[in-house]
CSV table of C-alpha atoms in Angstrom, one decimal:
chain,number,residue,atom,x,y,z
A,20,UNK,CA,0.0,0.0,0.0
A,21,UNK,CA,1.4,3.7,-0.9
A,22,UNK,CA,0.2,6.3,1.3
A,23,UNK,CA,1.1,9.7,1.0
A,24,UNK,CA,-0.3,13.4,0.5
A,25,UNK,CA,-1.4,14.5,-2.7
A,26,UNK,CA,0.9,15.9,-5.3
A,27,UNK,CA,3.6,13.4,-4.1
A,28,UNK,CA,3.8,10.8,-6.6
A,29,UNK,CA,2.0,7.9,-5.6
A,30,UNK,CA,0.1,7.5,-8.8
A,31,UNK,CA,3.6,7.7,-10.4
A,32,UNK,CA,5.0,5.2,-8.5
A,33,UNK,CA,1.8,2.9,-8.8
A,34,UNK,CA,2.2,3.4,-12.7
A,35,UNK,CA,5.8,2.6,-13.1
A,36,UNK,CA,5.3,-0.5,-11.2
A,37,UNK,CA,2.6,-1.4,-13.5
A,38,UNK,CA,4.6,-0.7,-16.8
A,39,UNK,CA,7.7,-2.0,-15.5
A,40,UNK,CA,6.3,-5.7,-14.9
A,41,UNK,CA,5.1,-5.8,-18.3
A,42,UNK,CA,1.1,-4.5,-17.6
A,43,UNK,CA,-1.1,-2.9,-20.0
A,44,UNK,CA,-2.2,0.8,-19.9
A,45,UNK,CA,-5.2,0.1,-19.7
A,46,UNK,CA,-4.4,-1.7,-16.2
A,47,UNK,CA,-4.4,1.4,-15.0
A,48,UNK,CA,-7.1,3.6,-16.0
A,49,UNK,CA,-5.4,6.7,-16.9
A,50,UNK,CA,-4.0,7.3,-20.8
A,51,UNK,CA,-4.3,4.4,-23.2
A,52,UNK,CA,-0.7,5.2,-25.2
A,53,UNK,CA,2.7,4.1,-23.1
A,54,UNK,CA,4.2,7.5,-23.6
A,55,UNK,CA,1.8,9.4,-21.9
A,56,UNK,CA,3.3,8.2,-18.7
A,57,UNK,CA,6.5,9.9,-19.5
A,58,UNK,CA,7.0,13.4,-17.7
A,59,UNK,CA,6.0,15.9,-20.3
A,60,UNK,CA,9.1,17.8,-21.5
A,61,UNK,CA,10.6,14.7,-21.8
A,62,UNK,CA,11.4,12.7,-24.6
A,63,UNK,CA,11.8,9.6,-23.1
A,64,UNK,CA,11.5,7.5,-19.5
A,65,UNK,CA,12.8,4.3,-17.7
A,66,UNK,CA,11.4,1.8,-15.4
A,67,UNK,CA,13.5,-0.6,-13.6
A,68,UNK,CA,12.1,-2.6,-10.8
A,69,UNK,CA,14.2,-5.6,-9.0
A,70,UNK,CA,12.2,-8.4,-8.3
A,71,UNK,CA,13.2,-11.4,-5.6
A,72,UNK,CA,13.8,-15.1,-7.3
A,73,UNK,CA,15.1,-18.3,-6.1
A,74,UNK,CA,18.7,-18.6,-7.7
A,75,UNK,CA,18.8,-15.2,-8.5
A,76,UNK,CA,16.8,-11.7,-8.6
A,77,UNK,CA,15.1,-10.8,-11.4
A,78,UNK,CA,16.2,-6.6,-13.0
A,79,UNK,CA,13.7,-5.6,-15.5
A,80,UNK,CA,14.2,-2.2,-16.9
A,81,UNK,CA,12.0,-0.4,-19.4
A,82,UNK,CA,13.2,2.5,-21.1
A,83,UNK,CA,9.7,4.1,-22.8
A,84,UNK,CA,10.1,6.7,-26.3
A,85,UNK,CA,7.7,9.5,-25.8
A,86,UNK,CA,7.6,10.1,-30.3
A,87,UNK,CA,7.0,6.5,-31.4
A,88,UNK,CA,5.4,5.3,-27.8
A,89,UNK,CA,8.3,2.4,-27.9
A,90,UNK,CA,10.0,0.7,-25.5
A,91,UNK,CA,13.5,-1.4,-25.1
A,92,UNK,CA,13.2,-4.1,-22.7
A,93,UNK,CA,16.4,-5.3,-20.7
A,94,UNK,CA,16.1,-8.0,-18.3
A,95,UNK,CA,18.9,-8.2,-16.2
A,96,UNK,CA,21.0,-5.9,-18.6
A,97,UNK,CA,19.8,-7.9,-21.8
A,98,UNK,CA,18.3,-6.0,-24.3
A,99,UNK,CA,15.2,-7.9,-25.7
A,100,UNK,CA,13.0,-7.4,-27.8
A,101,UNK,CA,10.6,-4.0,-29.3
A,102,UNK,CA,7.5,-3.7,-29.1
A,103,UNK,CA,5.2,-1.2,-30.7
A,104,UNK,CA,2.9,1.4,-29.2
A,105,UNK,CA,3.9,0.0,-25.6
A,106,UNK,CA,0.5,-1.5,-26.2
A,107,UNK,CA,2.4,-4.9,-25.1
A,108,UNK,CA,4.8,-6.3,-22.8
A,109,UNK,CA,8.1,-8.4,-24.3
A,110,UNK,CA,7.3,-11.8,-24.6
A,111,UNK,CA,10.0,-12.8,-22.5
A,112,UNK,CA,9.4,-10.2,-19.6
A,113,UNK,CA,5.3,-11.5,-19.8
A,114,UNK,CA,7.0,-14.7,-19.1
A,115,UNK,CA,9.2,-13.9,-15.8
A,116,UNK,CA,7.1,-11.9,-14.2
A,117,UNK,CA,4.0,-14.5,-14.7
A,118,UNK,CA,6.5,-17.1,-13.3
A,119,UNK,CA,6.4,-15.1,-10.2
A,120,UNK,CA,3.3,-14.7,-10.2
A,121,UNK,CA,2.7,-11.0,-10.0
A,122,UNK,CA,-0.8,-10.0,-11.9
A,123,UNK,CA,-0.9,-6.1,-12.4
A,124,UNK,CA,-4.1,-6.8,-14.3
A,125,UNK,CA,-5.9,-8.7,-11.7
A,126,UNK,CA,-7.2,-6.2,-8.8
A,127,UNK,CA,-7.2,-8.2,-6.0
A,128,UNK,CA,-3.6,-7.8,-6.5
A,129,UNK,CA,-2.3,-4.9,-8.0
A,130,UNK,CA,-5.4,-1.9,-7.2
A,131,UNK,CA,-4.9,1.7,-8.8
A,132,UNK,CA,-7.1,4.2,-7.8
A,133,UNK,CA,-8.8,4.7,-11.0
A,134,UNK,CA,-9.8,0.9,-11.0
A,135,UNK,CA,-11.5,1.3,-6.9
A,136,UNK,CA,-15.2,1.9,-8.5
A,137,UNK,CA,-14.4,-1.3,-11.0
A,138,UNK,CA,-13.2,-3.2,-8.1
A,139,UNK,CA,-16.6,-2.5,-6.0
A,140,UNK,CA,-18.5,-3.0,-9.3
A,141,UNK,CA,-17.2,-6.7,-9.6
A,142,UNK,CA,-19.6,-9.9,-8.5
A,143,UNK,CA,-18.6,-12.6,-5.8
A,144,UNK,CA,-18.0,-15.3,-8.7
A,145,UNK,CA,-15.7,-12.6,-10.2
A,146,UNK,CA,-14.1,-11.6,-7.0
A,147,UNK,CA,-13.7,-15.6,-6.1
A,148,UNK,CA,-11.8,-15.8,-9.7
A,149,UNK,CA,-9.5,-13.2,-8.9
A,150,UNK,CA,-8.9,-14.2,-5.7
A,151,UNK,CA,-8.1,-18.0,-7.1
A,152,UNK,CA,-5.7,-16.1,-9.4
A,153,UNK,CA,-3.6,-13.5,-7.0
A,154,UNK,CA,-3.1,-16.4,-4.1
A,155,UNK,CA,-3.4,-20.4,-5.0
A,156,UNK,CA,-1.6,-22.0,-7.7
A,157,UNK,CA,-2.4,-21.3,-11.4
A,158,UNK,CA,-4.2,-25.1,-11.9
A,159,UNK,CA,-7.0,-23.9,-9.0
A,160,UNK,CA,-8.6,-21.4,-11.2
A,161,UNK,CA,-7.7,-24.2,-14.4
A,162,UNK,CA,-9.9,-26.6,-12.4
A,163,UNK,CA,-12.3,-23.6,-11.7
A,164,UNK,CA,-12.4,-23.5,-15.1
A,165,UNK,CA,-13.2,-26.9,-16.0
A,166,UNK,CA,-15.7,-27.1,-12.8
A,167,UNK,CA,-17.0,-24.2,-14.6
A,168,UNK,CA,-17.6,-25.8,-18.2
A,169,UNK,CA,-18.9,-28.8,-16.3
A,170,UNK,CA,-21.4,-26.4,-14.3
A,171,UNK,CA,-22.8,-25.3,-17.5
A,172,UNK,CA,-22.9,-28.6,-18.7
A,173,UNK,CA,-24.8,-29.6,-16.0
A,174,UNK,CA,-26.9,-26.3,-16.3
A,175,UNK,CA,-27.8,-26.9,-19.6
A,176,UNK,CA,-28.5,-30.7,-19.0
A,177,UNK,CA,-30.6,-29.2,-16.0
A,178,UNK,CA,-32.3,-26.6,-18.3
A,179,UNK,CA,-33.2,-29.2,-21.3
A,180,UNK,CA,-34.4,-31.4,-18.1
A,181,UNK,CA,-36.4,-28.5,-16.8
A,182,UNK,CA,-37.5,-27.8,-20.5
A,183,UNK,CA,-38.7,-31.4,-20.6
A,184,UNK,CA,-40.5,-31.6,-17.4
A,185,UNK,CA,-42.3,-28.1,-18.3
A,186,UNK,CA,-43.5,-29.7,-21.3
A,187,UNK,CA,-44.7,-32.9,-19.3
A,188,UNK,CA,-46.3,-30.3,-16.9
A,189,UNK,CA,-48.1,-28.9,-19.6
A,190,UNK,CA,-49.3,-32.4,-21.3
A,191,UNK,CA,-50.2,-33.2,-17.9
A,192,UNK,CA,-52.6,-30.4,-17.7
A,193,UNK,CA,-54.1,-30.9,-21.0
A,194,UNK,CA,-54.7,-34.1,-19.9
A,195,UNK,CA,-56.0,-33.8,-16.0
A,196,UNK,CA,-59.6,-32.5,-17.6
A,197,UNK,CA,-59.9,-36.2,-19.7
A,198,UNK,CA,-58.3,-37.9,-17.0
A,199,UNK,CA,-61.0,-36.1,-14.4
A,200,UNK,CA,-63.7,-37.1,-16.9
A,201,UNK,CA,-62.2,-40.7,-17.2
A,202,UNK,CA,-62.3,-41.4,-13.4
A,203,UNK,CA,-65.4,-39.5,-13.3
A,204,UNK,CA,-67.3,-41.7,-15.8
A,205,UNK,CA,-65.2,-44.9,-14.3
A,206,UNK,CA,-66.9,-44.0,-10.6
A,207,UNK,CA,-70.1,-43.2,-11.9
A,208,UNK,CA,-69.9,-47.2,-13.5
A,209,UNK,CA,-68.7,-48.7,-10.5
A,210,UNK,CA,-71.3,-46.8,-9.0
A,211,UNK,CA,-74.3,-48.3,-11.4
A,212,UNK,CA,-72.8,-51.5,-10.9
A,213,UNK,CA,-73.0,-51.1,-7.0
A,214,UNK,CA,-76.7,-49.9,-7.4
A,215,UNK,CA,-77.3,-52.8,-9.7
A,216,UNK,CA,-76.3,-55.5,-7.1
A,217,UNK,CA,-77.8,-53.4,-4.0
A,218,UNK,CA,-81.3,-53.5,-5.9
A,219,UNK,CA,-82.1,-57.0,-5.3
A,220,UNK,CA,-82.4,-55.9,-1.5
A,221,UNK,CA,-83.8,-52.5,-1.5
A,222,UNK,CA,-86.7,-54.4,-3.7
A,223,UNK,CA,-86.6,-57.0,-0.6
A,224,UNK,CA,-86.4,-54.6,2.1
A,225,UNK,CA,-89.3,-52.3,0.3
A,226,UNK,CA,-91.5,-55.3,-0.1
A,227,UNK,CA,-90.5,-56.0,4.0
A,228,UNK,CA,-91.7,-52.9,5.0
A,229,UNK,CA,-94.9,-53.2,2.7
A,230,UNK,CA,-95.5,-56.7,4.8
A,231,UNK,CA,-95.1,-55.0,7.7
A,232,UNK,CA,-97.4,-52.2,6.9
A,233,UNK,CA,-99.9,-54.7,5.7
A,234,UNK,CA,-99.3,-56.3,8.6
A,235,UNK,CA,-100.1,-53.8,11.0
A,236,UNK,CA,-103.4,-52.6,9.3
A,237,UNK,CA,-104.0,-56.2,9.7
A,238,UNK,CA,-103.6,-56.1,13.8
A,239,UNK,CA,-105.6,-52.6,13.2
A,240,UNK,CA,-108.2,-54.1,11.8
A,241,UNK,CA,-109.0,-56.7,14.3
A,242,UNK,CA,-108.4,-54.4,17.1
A,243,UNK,CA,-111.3,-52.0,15.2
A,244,UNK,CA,-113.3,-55.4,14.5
A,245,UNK,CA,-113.2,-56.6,18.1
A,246,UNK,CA,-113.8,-53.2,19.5
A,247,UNK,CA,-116.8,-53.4,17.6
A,248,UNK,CA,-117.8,-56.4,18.5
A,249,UNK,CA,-117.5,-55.6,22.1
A,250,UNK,CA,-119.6,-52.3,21.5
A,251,UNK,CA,-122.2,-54.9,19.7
A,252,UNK,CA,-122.0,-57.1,22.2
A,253,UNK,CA,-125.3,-56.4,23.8
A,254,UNK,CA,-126.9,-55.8,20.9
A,255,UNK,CA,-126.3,-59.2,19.6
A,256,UNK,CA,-127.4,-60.6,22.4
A,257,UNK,CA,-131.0,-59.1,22.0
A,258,UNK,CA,-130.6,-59.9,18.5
A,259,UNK,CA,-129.7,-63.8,19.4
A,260,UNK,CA,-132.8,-63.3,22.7
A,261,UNK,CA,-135.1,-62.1,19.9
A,262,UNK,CA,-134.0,-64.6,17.3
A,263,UNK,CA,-135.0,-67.3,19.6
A,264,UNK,CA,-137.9,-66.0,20.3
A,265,UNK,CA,-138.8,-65.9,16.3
A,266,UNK,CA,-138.1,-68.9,15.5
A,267,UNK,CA,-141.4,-70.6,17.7
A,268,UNK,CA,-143.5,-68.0,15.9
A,269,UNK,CA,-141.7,-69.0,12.7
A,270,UNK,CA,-142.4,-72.6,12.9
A,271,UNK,CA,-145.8,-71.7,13.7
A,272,UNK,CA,-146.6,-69.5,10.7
A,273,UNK,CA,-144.7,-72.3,8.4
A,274,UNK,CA,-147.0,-74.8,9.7
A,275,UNK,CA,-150.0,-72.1,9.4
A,276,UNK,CA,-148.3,-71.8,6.1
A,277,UNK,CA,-148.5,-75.4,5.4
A,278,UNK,CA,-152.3,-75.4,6.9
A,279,UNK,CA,-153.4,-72.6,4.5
A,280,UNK,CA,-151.8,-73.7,1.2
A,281,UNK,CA,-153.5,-77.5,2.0
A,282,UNK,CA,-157.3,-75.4,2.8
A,283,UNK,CA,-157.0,-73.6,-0.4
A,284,UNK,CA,-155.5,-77.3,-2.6
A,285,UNK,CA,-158.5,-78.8,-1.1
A,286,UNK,CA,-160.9,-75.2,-1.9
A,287,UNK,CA,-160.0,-75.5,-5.6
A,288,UNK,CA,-160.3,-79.1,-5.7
A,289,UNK,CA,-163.7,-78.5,-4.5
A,290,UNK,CA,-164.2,-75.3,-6.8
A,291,UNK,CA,-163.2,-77.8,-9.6
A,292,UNK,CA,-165.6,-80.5,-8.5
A,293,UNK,CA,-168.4,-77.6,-8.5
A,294,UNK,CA,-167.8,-76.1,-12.0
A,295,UNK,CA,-167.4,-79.5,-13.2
A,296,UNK,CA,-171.2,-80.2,-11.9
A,297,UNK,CA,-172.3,-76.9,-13.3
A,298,UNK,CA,-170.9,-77.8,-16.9
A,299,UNK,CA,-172.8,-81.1,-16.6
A,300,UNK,CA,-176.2,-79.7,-15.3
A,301,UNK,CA,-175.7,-77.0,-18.1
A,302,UNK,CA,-175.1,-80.1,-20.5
A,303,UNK,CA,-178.2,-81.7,-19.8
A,304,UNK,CA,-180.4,-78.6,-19.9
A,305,UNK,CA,-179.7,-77.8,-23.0
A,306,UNK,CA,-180.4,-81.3,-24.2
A,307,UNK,CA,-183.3,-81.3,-22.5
């Protein structure tokens, strides 16, 4: 971290670090040519920056040409090689400094601050990468990488899956009304069928009750008839006293009966007798 008052040079210093390990201008934020980073009045500027390495540190200068925005590389006093419009780093000075792995374009480790509002700008999966970048090995973010193609393998798998089960979803609704009116029709049939077997005995219970009803008007009936007959009781016995007392007279006046029908059979044989007499005496008068 560079602290300092303003008008110091902390931007300056933040810049030459960032040129002299091979980073890009546009690292920074500030002009997008090499040689605007060159004092003005100036026709050129140098970077050199000493870097610690196993075996050996690593010198890297940069000497940067305001006119032609060039730049001669030297890496530990070698001159390599020129590059145009400082728009790139020398191949071989991309190479050492990656080896150490120092990333000037990755903000979590190298933050100017012209990039602050991009840094608060960037997501957690983007933040995560950079991380994985600035502080584990270089295969971690490789394997990221691959976990990542694999994720959207996956994701797409999950999507043409999800795709798939929408469309079932949607078949599934076109199909609950027929499926409703198939189970519907199917309970309505087991339904007849039940009715159909319970009919037998509701016809037998209906005709049960019907006995019973009979039934009881039966037992009503003879409680009404011998409550009549009790009311009639006396009744009948005057009839039966009176009956009883007919049938002498009745035998009588059949005998009377008898008596009169054998006066008047012997009357008319008597009548007969007489006219039979007249007709003769008439007979013989009128002969005479």
């Amino acid at each position: 971290m560079i602290v300092g008052a303003n008008g110091t040079g902390k931007s300056s210093i933040v810049c030459a670090i960032c040129l002299g390990l091979a980073g890009k201008t546009t690292n920074l934020g500030r002009g997008d040519k090499v040689g605007l980073y060159v004092k003005r009045g100036c026709n050129k500027g140098s970077v050199e920056i000493k870097l610690y390495k196993a075996g050996g540190n690593l010198v890297i200068n940069r000497e940067i040409h305001v006119e032609n925005n060039q730049s001669v590389w030297l890496l530990n006093g070698n001159q390599s090689v020129w590059l145009l419009n400082g728009r790139h780093s020398s191949q071989k000075a991309v190479e050492e400094v990656k080896a150490l792995q120092i990333q000037v374009s990755n903000l979590c480790q190298f933050l100017p601050q012209e990039k602050v509002g991009e840094f608060a700008k960037m997501t957690k999966i983007e933040l995560l990468e950079a991380t994985e970048k600035s502080v584990r090995p270089p295969e971690m973010y490789e394997f990221h990488c691959k976990l990542k193609i694999s994720g959207g393998n996956w994701r797409m798998c999950a999507r043409k899956k999800a795709s798939a089960l929408e469309k079932f979803k949607q078949r599934k609704e076109r199909n609950k009304h027929g499926v409703g009116r198939y189970y519907e029709k199917k309970r309505h049939l087991d339904m007849i069928k039940m009715l159909d077997k319970k009919k037998p005995w509701v016809e037998f219970e209906t005709a049960c009750n019907e006995l019973e009803g009979v039934k009881k008007e039966r037992e009503d009936a003879k409680k009404q008839l011998k409550t009549v007959r009790e009311s009639q009781a006396p009744m009948l016995k005057k009839i039966q006293h009176i009956d009883s007392q007919l049938r002498p007279i009745e035998n009588q006046m059949k005998d009377k009966t008898a008596s009169v029908r054998e006066a008047s059979q012997k009357c008319k044989q008597k009548r007969d007798h007489l006219d039979s007499k007249h007709s003769a005496n008439l007979d013989t008068n009128e002969n005479v």
